[in-house]
CSV table of C-alpha atoms in Angstrom, one decimal:
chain,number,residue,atom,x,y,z
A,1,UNK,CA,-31.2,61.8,57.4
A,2,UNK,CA,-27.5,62.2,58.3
A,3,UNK,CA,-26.3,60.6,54.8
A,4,UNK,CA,-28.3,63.5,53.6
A,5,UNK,CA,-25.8,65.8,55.2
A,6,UNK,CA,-22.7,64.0,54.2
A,7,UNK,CA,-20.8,65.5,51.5
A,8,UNK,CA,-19.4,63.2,48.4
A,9,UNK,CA,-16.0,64.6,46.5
A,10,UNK,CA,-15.2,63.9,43.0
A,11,UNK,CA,-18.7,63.3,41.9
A,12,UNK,CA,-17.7,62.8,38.2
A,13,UNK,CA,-18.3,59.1,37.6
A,14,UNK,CA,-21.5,57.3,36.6
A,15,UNK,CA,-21.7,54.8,39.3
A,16,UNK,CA,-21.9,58.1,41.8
A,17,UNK,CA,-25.5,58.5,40.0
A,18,UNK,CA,-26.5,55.7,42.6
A,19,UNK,CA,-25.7,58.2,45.7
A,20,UNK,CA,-28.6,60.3,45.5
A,21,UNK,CA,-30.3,61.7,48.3
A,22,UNK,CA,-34.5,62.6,49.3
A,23,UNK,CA,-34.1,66.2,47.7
A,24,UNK,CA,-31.2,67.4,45.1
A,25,UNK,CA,-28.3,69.1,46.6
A,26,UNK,CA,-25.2,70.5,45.5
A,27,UNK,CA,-21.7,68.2,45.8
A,28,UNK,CA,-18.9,70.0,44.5
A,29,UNK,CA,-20.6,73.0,43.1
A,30,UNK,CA,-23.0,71.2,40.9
A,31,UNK,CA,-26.8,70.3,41.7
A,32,UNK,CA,-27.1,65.9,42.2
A,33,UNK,CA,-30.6,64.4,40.9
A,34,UNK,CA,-33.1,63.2,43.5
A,35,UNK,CA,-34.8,59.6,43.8
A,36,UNK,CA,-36.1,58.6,41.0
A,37,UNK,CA,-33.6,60.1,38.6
A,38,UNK,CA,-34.3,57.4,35.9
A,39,UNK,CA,-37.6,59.0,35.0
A,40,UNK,CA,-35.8,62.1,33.8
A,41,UNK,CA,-34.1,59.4,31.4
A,42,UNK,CA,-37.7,58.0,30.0
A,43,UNK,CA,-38.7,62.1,29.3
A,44,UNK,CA,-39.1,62.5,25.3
A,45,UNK,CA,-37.1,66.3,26.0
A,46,UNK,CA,-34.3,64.9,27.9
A,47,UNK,CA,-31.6,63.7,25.0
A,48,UNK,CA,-28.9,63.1,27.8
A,49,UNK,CA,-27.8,62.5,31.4
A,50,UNK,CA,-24.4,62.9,31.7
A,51,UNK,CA,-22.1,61.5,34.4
A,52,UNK,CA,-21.7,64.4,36.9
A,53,UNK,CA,-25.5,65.2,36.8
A,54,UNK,CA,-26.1,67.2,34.1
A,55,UNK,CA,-29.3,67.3,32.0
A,56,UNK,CA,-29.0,67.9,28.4
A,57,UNK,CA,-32.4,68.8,26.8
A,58,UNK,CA,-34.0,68.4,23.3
A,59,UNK,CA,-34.5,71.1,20.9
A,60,UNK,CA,-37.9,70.5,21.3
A,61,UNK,CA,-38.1,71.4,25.0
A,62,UNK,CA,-36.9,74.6,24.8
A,63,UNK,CA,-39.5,75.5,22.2
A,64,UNK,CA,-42.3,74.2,24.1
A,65,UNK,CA,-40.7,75.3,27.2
A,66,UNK,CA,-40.6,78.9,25.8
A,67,UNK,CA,-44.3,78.5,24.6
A,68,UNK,CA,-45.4,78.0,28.0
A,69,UNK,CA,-43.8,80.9,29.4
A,70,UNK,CA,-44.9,83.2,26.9
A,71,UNK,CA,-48.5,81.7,27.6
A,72,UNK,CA,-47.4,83.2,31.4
A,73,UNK,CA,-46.6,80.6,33.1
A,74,UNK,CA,-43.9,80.7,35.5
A,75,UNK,CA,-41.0,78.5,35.0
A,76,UNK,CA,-41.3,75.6,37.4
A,77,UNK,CA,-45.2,75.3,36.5
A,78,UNK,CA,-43.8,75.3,32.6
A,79,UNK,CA,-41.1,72.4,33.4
A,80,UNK,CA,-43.1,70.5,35.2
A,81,UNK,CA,-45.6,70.4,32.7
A,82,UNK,CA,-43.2,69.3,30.5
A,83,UNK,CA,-42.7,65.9,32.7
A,84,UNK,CA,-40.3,66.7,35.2
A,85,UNK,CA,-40.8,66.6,38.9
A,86,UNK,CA,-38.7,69.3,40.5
A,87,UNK,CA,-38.6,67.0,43.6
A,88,UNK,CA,-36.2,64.9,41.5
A,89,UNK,CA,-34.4,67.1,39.6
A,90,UNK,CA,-34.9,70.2,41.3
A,91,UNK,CA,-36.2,73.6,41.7
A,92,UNK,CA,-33.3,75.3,40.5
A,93,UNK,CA,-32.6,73.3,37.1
A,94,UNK,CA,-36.5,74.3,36.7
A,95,UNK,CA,-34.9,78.0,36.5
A,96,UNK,CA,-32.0,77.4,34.8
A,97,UNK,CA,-34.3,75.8,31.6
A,98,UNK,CA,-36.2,78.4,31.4
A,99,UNK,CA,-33.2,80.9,31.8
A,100,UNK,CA,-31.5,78.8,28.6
A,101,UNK,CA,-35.0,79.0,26.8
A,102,UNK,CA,-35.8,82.5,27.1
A,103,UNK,CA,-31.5,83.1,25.9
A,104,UNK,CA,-32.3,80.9,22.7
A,105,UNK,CA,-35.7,82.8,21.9
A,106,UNK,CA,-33.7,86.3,22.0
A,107,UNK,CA,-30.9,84.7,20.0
A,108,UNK,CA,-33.5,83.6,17.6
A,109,UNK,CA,-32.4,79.8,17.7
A,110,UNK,CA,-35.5,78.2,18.6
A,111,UNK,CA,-37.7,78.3,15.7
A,112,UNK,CA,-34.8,78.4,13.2
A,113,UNK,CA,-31.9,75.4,12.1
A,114,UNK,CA,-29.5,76.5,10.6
A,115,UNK,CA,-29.2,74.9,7.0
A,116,UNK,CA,-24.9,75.1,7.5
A,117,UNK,CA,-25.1,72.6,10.2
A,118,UNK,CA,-26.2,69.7,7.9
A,119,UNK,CA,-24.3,67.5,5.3
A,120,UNK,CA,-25.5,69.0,2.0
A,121,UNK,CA,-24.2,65.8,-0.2
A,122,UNK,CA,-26.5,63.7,1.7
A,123,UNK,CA,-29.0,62.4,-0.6
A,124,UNK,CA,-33.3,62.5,-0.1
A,125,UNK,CA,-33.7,58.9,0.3
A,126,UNK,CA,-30.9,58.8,2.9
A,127,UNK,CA,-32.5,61.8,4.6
A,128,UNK,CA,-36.0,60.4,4.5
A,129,UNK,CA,-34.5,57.1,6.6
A,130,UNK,CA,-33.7,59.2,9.4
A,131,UNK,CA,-36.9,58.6,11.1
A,132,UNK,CA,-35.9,61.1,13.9
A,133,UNK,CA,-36.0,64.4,12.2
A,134,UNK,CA,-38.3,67.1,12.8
A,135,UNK,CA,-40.1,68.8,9.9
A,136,UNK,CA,-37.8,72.1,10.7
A,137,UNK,CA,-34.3,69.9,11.0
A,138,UNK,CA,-35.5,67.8,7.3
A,139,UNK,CA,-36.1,71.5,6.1
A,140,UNK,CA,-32.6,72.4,6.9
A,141,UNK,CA,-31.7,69.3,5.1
A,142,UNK,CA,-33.5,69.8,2.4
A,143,UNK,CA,-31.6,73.3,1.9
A,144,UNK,CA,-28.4,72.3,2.6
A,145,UNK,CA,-28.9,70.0,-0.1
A,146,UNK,CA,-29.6,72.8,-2.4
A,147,UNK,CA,-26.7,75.2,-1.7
A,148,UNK,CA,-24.5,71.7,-2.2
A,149,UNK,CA,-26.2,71.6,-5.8
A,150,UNK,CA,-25.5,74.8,-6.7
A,151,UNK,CA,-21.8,74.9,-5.8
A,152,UNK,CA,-21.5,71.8,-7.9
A,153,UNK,CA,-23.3,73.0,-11.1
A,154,UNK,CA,-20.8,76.3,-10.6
A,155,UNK,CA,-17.9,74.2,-10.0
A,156,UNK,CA,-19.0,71.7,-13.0
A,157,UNK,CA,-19.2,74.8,-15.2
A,158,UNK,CA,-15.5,76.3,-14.4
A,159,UNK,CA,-14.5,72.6,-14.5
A,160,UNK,CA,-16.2,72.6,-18.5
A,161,UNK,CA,-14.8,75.7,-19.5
A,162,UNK,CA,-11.2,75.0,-18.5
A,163,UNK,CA,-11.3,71.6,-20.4
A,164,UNK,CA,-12.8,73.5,-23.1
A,165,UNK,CA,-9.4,75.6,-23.5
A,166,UNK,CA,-7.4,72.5,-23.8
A,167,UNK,CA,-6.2,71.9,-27.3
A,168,UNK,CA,-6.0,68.1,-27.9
A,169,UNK,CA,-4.7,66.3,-30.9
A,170,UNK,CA,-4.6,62.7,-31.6
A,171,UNK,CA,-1.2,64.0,-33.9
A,172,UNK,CA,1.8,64.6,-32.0
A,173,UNK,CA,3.4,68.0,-32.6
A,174,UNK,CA,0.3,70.0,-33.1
């Protein structure tokens, strides 16, 4: 119990992951994982775990995490239905997810992707080997890929007028 109470500067390197006590607890203004910290890792919503302790969720998550709340529950039942045991990660991330969810919903960026945030000159059969994509994200895709097409037939018309204009001769001097 006394390592408990010890306190850990510059906790900004992966190998400090290993120095994790029974309960999360702050070091250096930030909130450390529990035990056990490896199962937030194997979570489907969890798409990283960076090196000062930070979880960085899915898109998915927050949906389903707003979902939950709107269905009333309150927000450490809602993450830990999701898979997450707040004995690990802690009460307060539990809060803060649900704080981050409810901020998407109002900004209206859960059920929405934007279209602009995709590579419109990336062809179907490129975008259908992305196994990874949610219908939504291969919808965005899918649009991008149409405002890409139209800016090319425009530009492809301006580019046919202009040569259109040239005069060209096989005769020099006229």
């Amino acid at each position: 119990m006394a390592d408990d109470k010890r306190v850990k500067s510059g906790y900004d390197r992966e190998d400090d992951l290993d120095y994790v006590t029974e309960s999360p607890r702050m070091i250096d203004g930030m909130e450390v994982l529990g035990p056990g910290y490896e199962k937030v890792l194997d979570n489907g919503m969890v798409r990283d775990l960076t090196s000062n302790g930070r979880i960085v969720y899915s898109h998915d998550f927050y949906v389903a995490m707003y979902k939950k709340l709107e269905a009333g529950m309150d927000s450490v039942a809602a993450y830990e239905s999701l898979g997450f045991d707040t004995k690990v990660t802690g009460v307060n991330r539990a809060y803060q997810a649900a704080k981050h969810a409810r901020e998407k919903a109002a900004a209206n960026k859960l059920y929405t992707v934007d279209p602009g945030s995709y590579d419109g000159s990336v062809p179907p059969e490129e975008m259908l080997k992305m196994a990874d994509l949610s219908q939504d994200e291969l919808i965005a895709y899918l649009k991008a890929r149409n405002y890409y097409m139209e800016e090319l037939v425009e530009a492809q018309k301006k580019t046919s007028s202009v040569l259109a204009d040239i005069l060209t001769s096989s005769k020099p001097g006229r």
